Amino acid sequence: MPRRLSATPLALAFLAALAFSAPAHAEEPAPRTITITGEGEATAVPDIAWIDTGVVTEGKTAAEALAANTQAMEAVFKGLEESGIEKRDMQTSQFSVYPVYEQMKPEDRPQTPKIGGYRVQNQLTLKVRDLDALGGILDKVVTLGSNQLSGIRFSIDEPKPLIDKAREAAVNDALRKAKLYARAAGVALGQIMSITESGGGMPQPMYMKASMAMERDASVPVAAGEQTLSASVTLVIKID
């Protein structure tokens, strides 16, 4: 005959304990919080300038236009070095050679356009670290043969310390708002649970139109003005 298995009194007691004595854990309520955004700014005077300048020449042949362009650009490079611009602060940003077509009379169309010559464009981007010398540099490049000036951009060479000031101001602004709301609501603020940065960042360069510079006299006075750097942070603060 098959043998019956029987549970011992100790095993039965253990099973009963598992079934009836498991504690019911109540979930902790989510903490009450306030979410607030703060804005901060820091203002500084630009300390560098970027100039986009170059030489455009034309000739009956591509070689003729290129030779004239090369001669003018060599004079510009030499003059810039004499003005204290280092080679690391000069970079060719565009170089092109393309045909110039003769204008056709209406009665000659739709004949194939005829090439009347060639145009060479050599564009140079300069970084000027001494803004006091900027006016003299502008005058010099134009005098030496630069006939193209796209514009001037003012910027800040090392913006990170100023951005940090804007961040500090943004946090202080958020805390000020949080205290204001807490006081109005009759609650107390606890610890900061999270800090999130959004927006802000590097300063945008300020532009000066090239036509403004070209129309001035030999002194070429320029004004860098000021730049404002901004930051935005969002705080999540616990309400006690």
mmCIF file of C-alpha atoms in Angstrom:
data_model
loop_
_atom_site.group_PDB
_atom_site.id
_atom_site.type_symbol
_atom_site.label_atom_id
_atom_site.label_comp_id
_atom_site.label_asym_id
_atom_site.label_seq_id
_atom_site.Cartn_x
_atom_site.Cartn_y
_atom_site.Cartn_z
ATOM 1 C CA MET A 1 0.000 0.000 0.000
ATOM 2 C CA PRO A 2 1.189 3.577 -0.774
ATOM 3 C CA ARG A 3 2.548 5.500 2.141
ATOM 4 C CA ARG A 4 0.704 8.642 3.185
ATOM 5 C CA LEU A 5 2.679 11.793 3.872
ATOM 6 C CA SER A 6 1.552 13.747 6.857
ATOM 7 C CA ALA A 7 2.587 17.266 7.920
ATOM 8 C CA THR A 8 4.070 17.664 11.314
ATOM 9 C CA PRO A 9 2.487 20.127 13.749
ATOM 10 C CA LEU A 10 5.574 22.380 13.458
ATOM 11 C CA ALA A 11 5.291 22.631 9.650
ATOM 12 C CA LEU A 12 1.582 23.448 9.892
ATOM 13 C CA ALA A 13 2.296 26.213 12.340
ATOM 14 C CA PHE A 14 4.946 27.718 10.017
ATOM 15 C CA LEU A 15 2.555 27.729 7.027
ATOM 16 C CA ALA A 16 -0.131 29.371 9.071
ATOM 17 C CA ALA A 17 2.281 32.085 10.132
ATOM 18 C CA LEU A 18 3.123 32.850 6.521
ATOM 19 C CA ALA A 19 -0.525 33.016 5.530
ATOM 20 C CA PHE A 20 -1.897 35.126 8.342
ATOM 21 C CA SER A 21 0.923 37.159 9.833
ATOM 22 C CA ALA A 22 2.370 39.050 6.754
ATOM 23 C CA PRO A 23 2.469 42.784 7.671
ATOM 24 C CA ALA A 24 0.646 45.243 5.477
ATOM 25 C CA HIS A 25 3.111 47.990 4.520
ATOM 26 C CA ALA A 26 1.423 51.311 3.800
ATOM 27 C CA GLU A 27 3.022 53.288 0.942
ATOM 28 C CA GLU A 28 4.620 56.569 2.000
ATOM 29 C CA PRO A 29 2.887 59.597 0.497
ATOM 30 C CA ALA A 30 4.846 61.537 -2.120
ATOM 31 C CA PRO A 31 6.490 64.630 -0.647
ATOM 32 C CA ARG A 32 4.911 67.978 -1.314
ATOM 33 C CA THR A 33 7.114 70.133 -3.524
ATOM 34 C CA ILE A 34 7.243 73.485 -5.219
ATOM 35 C CA THR A 35 8.784 73.869 -8.688
ATOM 36 C CA ILE A 36 10.143 77.288 -9.539
ATOM 37 C CA THR A 37 12.228 78.796 -12.359
ATOM 38 C CA GLY A 38 14.784 81.555 -11.929
ATOM 39 C CA GLU A 39 16.478 83.825 -14.467
ATOM 40 C CA GLY A 40 19.886 85.446 -14.173
ATOM 41 C CA GLU A 41 22.031 87.802 -16.245
ATOM 42 C CA ALA A 42 25.595 89.055 -16.294
ATOM 43 C CA THR A 43 26.789 91.970 -18.427
ATOM 44 C CA ALA A 44 30.292 92.595 -19.733
ATOM 45 C CA VAL A 45 32.102 94.674 -22.317
ATOM 46 C CA PRO A 46 33.317 92.616 -25.325
ATOM 47 C CA ASP A 47 37.070 92.136 -25.455
ATOM 48 C CA ILE A 48 37.540 90.666 -28.954
ATOM 49 C CA ALA A 49 36.265 91.396 -32.443
ATOM 50 C CA TRP A 50 35.914 89.256 -35.565
ATOM 51 C CA ILE A 51 36.335 90.909 -38.966
ATOM 52 C CA ASP A 52 35.283 89.349 -42.265
ATOM 53 C CA THR A 53 37.258 91.045 -45.009
ATOM 54 C CA GLY A 54 38.788 90.145 -48.352
ATOM 55 C CA VAL A 55 39.784 91.073 -51.868
ATOM 56 C CA VAL A 56 37.759 90.705 -55.064
ATOM 57 C CA THR A 57 39.566 91.134 -58.393
ATOM 58 C CA GLU A 58 38.627 90.696 -62.051
ATOM 59 C CA GLY A 59 40.618 90.035 -65.214
ATOM 60 C CA LYS A 60 40.234 88.968 -68.816
ATOM 61 C CA THR A 61 41.565 85.541 -67.848
ATOM 62 C CA ALA A 62 41.410 83.527 -64.639
ATOM 63 C CA ALA A 63 45.200 83.742 -64.327
ATOM 64 C CA GLU A 64 45.126 87.528 -64.628
ATOM 65 C CA ALA A 65 42.409 87.864 -61.976
ATOM 66 C CA LEU A 66 44.236 85.439 -59.675
ATOM 67 C CA ALA A 67 47.558 87.270 -60.022
ATOM 68 C CA ALA A 68 45.956 90.590 -59.102
ATOM 69 C CA ASN A 69 44.174 88.998 -56.155
ATOM 70 C CA THR A 70 47.315 87.303 -54.886
ATOM 71 C CA GLN A 71 49.270 90.563 -54.994
ATOM 72 C CA ALA A 72 46.568 92.426 -53.056
ATOM 73 C CA MET A 73 46.142 89.672 -50.458
ATOM 74 C CA GLU A 74 49.890 89.463 -49.840
ATOM 75 C CA ALA A 75 49.882 93.182 -49.055
ATOM 76 C CA VAL A 76 46.916 92.719 -46.713
ATOM 77 C CA PHE A 77 48.601 89.828 -44.870
ATOM 78 C CA LYS A 78 51.826 91.797 -44.473
ATOM 79 C CA GLY A 79 49.981 94.853 -43.185
ATOM 80 C CA LEU A 80 48.023 92.777 -40.669
ATOM 81 C CA GLU A 81 51.182 91.221 -39.284
ATOM 82 C CA GLU A 82 52.701 94.701 -38.958
ATOM 83 C CA SER A 83 49.579 95.729 -37.026
ATOM 84 C CA GLY A 84 50.132 92.948 -34.492
ATOM 85 C CA ILE A 85 47.705 90.340 -35.817
ATOM 86 C CA GLU A 86 49.182 86.890 -35.269
ATOM 87 C CA LYS A 87 49.003 84.204 -37.936
ATOM 88 C CA ARG A 88 46.818 82.035 -35.679
ATOM 89 C CA ASP A 89 44.206 84.813 -35.746
ATOM 90 C CA MET A 90 43.982 84.907 -39.561
ATOM 91 C CA GLN A 91 42.020 82.266 -41.435
ATOM 92 C CA THR A 92 40.918 82.028 -45.056
ATOM 93 C CA SER A 93 37.180 81.479 -44.947
ATOM 94 C CA GLN A 94 36.372 81.498 -48.664
ATOM 95 C CA PHE A 95 38.239 81.318 -51.967
ATOM 96 C CA SER A 96 36.519 81.174 -55.340
ATOM 97 C CA VAL A 97 37.202 81.688 -59.043
ATOM 98 C CA TYR A 98 34.253 82.025 -61.385
ATOM 99 C CA PRO A 99 33.452 83.465 -64.813
ATOM 100 C CA VAL A 100 31.823 86.830 -65.399
ATOM 101 C CA TYR A 101 29.377 86.740 -68.283
ATOM 102 C CA GLU A 102 28.791 89.617 -70.649
ATOM 103 C CA GLN A 103 25.390 91.201 -70.626
ATOM 104 C CA MET A 104 23.316 90.169 -73.592
ATOM 105 C CA LYS A 105 20.941 92.319 -75.548
ATOM 106 C CA PRO A 106 17.323 91.131 -75.644
ATOM 107 C CA GLU A 107 17.561 90.472 -79.401
ATOM 108 C CA ASP A 108 20.584 88.186 -78.879
ATOM 109 C CA ARG A 109 18.740 85.785 -76.586
ATOM 110 C CA PRO A 110 18.516 82.805 -76.175
ATOM 111 C CA GLN A 111 22.095 82.466 -77.354
ATOM 112 C CA THR A 112 24.676 80.942 -75.021
ATOM 113 C CA PRO A 113 26.065 83.599 -72.649
ATOM 114 C CA LYS A 114 29.591 84.719 -73.488
ATOM 115 C CA ILE A 115 32.325 84.832 -70.844
ATOM 116 C CA GLY A 116 33.738 88.333 -70.608
ATOM 117 C CA GLY A 117 36.280 87.712 -67.847
ATOM 118 C CA TYR A 118 36.898 86.079 -64.506
ATOM 119 C CA ARG A 119 36.462 87.099 -60.884
ATOM 120 C CA VAL A 120 38.523 85.873 -57.935
ATOM 121 C CA GLN A 121 37.312 86.264 -54.355
ATOM 122 C CA ASN A 122 39.525 85.637 -51.326
ATOM 123 C CA GLN A 123 37.745 86.038 -47.983
ATOM 124 C CA LEU A 124 39.615 86.313 -44.687
ATOM 125 C CA THR A 125 38.365 86.110 -41.089
ATOM 126 C CA LEU A 126 40.391 87.996 -38.482
ATOM 127 C CA LYS A 127 40.332 87.806 -34.720
ATOM 128 C CA VAL A 128 41.302 91.120 -33.135
ATOM 129 C CA ARG A 129 42.303 90.768 -29.489
ATOM 130 C CA ASP A 130 43.158 94.460 -28.941
ATOM 131 C CA LEU A 131 39.990 96.469 -29.521
ATOM 132 C CA ASP A 132 41.907 99.740 -29.119
ATOM 133 C CA ALA A 133 43.694 98.860 -32.364
ATOM 134 C CA LEU A 134 40.532 97.870 -34.233
ATOM 135 C CA GLY A 135 39.951 101.218 -35.946
ATOM 136 C CA GLY A 136 43.508 101.363 -37.250
ATOM 137 C CA ILE A 137 43.309 97.774 -38.508
ATOM 138 C CA LEU A 138 40.110 98.497 -40.419
ATOM 139 C CA ASP A 139 41.703 101.526 -42.031
ATOM 140 C CA LYS A 140 44.835 99.578 -42.920
ATOM 141 C CA VAL A 141 43.141 96.616 -44.632
ATOM 142 C CA VAL A 142 41.062 98.961 -46.775
ATOM 143 C CA THR A 143 44.083 101.110 -47.637
ATOM 144 C CA LEU A 144 46.120 98.046 -48.614
ATOM 145 C CA GLY A 145 43.525 96.806 -51.068
ATOM 146 C CA SER A 146 40.771 94.990 -49.203
ATOM 147 C CA ASN A 147 37.603 95.936 -51.063
ATOM 148 C CA GLN A 148 35.204 93.615 -49.273
ATOM 149 C CA LEU A 149 34.179 93.993 -45.632
ATOM 150 C CA SER A 150 31.243 91.805 -44.651
ATOM 151 C CA GLY A 151 30.936 92.961 -41.077
ATOM 152 C CA ILE A 152 32.355 93.114 -37.551
ATOM 153 C CA ARG A 153 31.291 90.860 -34.689
ATOM 154 C CA PHE A 154 32.076 91.728 -31.077
ATOM 155 C CA SER A 155 32.303 88.943 -28.531
ATOM 156 C CA ILE A 156 33.797 87.824 -25.212
ATOM 157 C CA ASP A 157 36.872 85.637 -25.436
ATOM 158 C CA GLU A 158 36.401 83.804 -22.102
ATOM 159 C CA PRO A 159 32.662 83.857 -21.292
ATOM 160 C CA LYS A 160 32.543 80.970 -18.772
ATOM 161 C CA PRO A 161 33.187 83.061 -15.602
ATOM 162 C CA LEU A 162 30.410 85.458 -16.652
ATOM 163 C CA ILE A 163 28.035 82.597 -17.402
ATOM 164 C CA ASP A 164 28.718 81.255 -13.893
ATOM 165 C CA LYS A 165 27.714 84.641 -12.469
ATOM 166 C CA ALA A 166 24.486 84.467 -14.453
ATOM 167 C CA ARG A 167 23.856 80.961 -13.093
ATOM 168 C CA GLU A 168 24.335 82.151 -9.514
ATOM 169 C CA ALA A 169 21.920 84.998 -10.157
ATOM 170 C CA ALA A 170 19.395 82.540 -11.630
ATOM 171 C CA VAL A 171 19.520 80.296 -8.526
ATOM 172 C CA ASN A 172 19.126 83.307 -6.228
ATOM 173 C CA ASP A 173 16.164 84.476 -8.296
ATOM 174 C CA ALA A 174 14.506 81.053 -8.049
ATOM 175 C CA LEU A 175 15.034 80.918 -4.266
ATOM 176 C CA ARG A 176 13.619 84.424 -3.884
ATOM 177 C CA LYS A 177 10.472 83.426 -5.765
ATOM 178 C CA ALA A 178 10.140 80.178 -3.803
ATOM 179 C CA LYS A 179 10.343 82.024 -0.468
ATOM 180 C CA LEU A 180 7.760 84.514 -1.682
ATOM 181 C CA TYR A 181 5.295 81.783 -2.668
ATOM 182 C CA ALA A 182 5.924 79.801 0.507
ATOM 183 C CA ARG A 183 5.316 82.847 2.685
ATOM 184 C CA ALA A 184 2.108 83.664 0.822
ATOM 185 C CA ALA A 185 0.897 80.064 1.133
ATOM 186 C CA GLY A 186 1.845 79.763 4.806
ATOM 187 C CA VAL A 187 4.216 76.824 4.350
ATOM 188 C CA ALA A 188 7.875 76.213 5.126
ATOM 189 C CA LEU A 189 10.495 75.300 2.557
ATOM 190 C CA GLY A 190 12.648 72.223 2.997
ATOM 191 C CA GLN A 191 15.650 70.910 1.134
ATOM 192 C CA ILE A 192 16.271 71.438 -2.588
ATOM 193 C CA MET A 193 15.531 68.135 -4.317
ATOM 194 C CA SER A 194 16.782 68.946 -7.836
ATOM 195 C CA ILE A 195 18.337 71.729 -9.923
ATOM 196 C CA THR A 196 17.914 71.762 -13.701
ATOM 197 C CA GLU A 197 19.550 74.241 -16.063
ATOM 198 C CA SER A 198 17.757 75.284 -19.234
ATOM 199 C CA GLY A 199 18.326 77.958 -21.847
ATOM 200 C CA GLY A 200 20.999 80.602 -21.480
ATOM 201 C CA GLY A 201 24.497 79.739 -22.637
ATOM 202 C CA MET A 202 27.150 81.407 -24.728
ATOM 203 C CA PRO A 203 26.769 85.078 -25.695
ATOM 204 C CA GLN A 204 25.622 85.937 -29.185
ATOM 205 C CA PRO A 205 28.061 88.127 -31.115
ATOM 206 C CA MET A 206 27.111 91.741 -31.744
ATOM 207 C CA TYR A 207 27.291 92.804 -35.375
ATOM 208 C CA MET A 208 28.373 96.089 -36.910
ATOM 209 C CA LYS A 209 27.420 96.588 -40.536
ATOM 210 C CA ALA A 210 30.326 96.755 -42.932
ATOM 211 C CA SER A 211 28.866 99.782 -44.710
ATOM 212 C CA MET A 212 29.075 101.731 -41.461
ATOM 213 C CA ALA A 213 32.801 101.091 -41.218
ATOM 214 C CA MET A 214 33.577 101.702 -44.873
ATOM 215 C CA GLU A 215 31.877 105.084 -44.904
ATOM 216 C CA ARG A 216 33.891 106.477 -42.019
ATOM 217 C CA ASP A 217 37.101 108.471 -42.290
ATOM 218 C CA ALA A 218 40.622 107.183 -41.685
ATOM 219 C CA SER A 219 40.204 106.940 -37.902
ATOM 220 C CA VAL A 220 37.302 104.470 -38.277
ATOM 221 C CA PRO A 221 35.852 104.910 -34.764
ATOM 222 C CA VAL A 222 34.007 101.838 -33.486
ATOM 223 C CA ALA A 223 32.005 101.100 -30.342
ATOM 224 C CA ALA A 224 31.877 97.608 -28.811
ATOM 225 C CA GLY A 225 29.000 98.320 -26.411
ATOM 226 C CA GLU A 226 28.019 95.603 -23.916
ATOM 227 C CA GLN A 227 26.895 92.000 -24.073
ATOM 228 C CA THR A 228 24.471 90.278 -21.751
ATOM 229 C CA LEU A 229 24.835 86.617 -20.847
ATOM 230 C CA SER A 230 21.812 84.821 -19.427
ATOM 231 C CA ALA A 231 21.022 81.615 -17.553
ATOM 232 C CA SER A 232 17.842 79.850 -16.471
ATOM 233 C CA VAL A 233 17.440 77.201 -13.754
ATOM 234 C CA THR A 234 14.499 75.237 -12.379
ATOM 235 C CA LEU A 235 14.461 74.190 -8.716
ATOM 236 C CA VAL A 236 12.299 71.518 -7.121
ATOM 237 C CA ILE A 237 12.068 72.262 -3.380
ATOM 238 C CA LYS A 238 10.424 70.123 -0.713
ATOM 239 C CA ILE A 239 7.679 71.675 1.393
ATOM 240 C CA ASP A 240 7.998 70.741 5.077
#
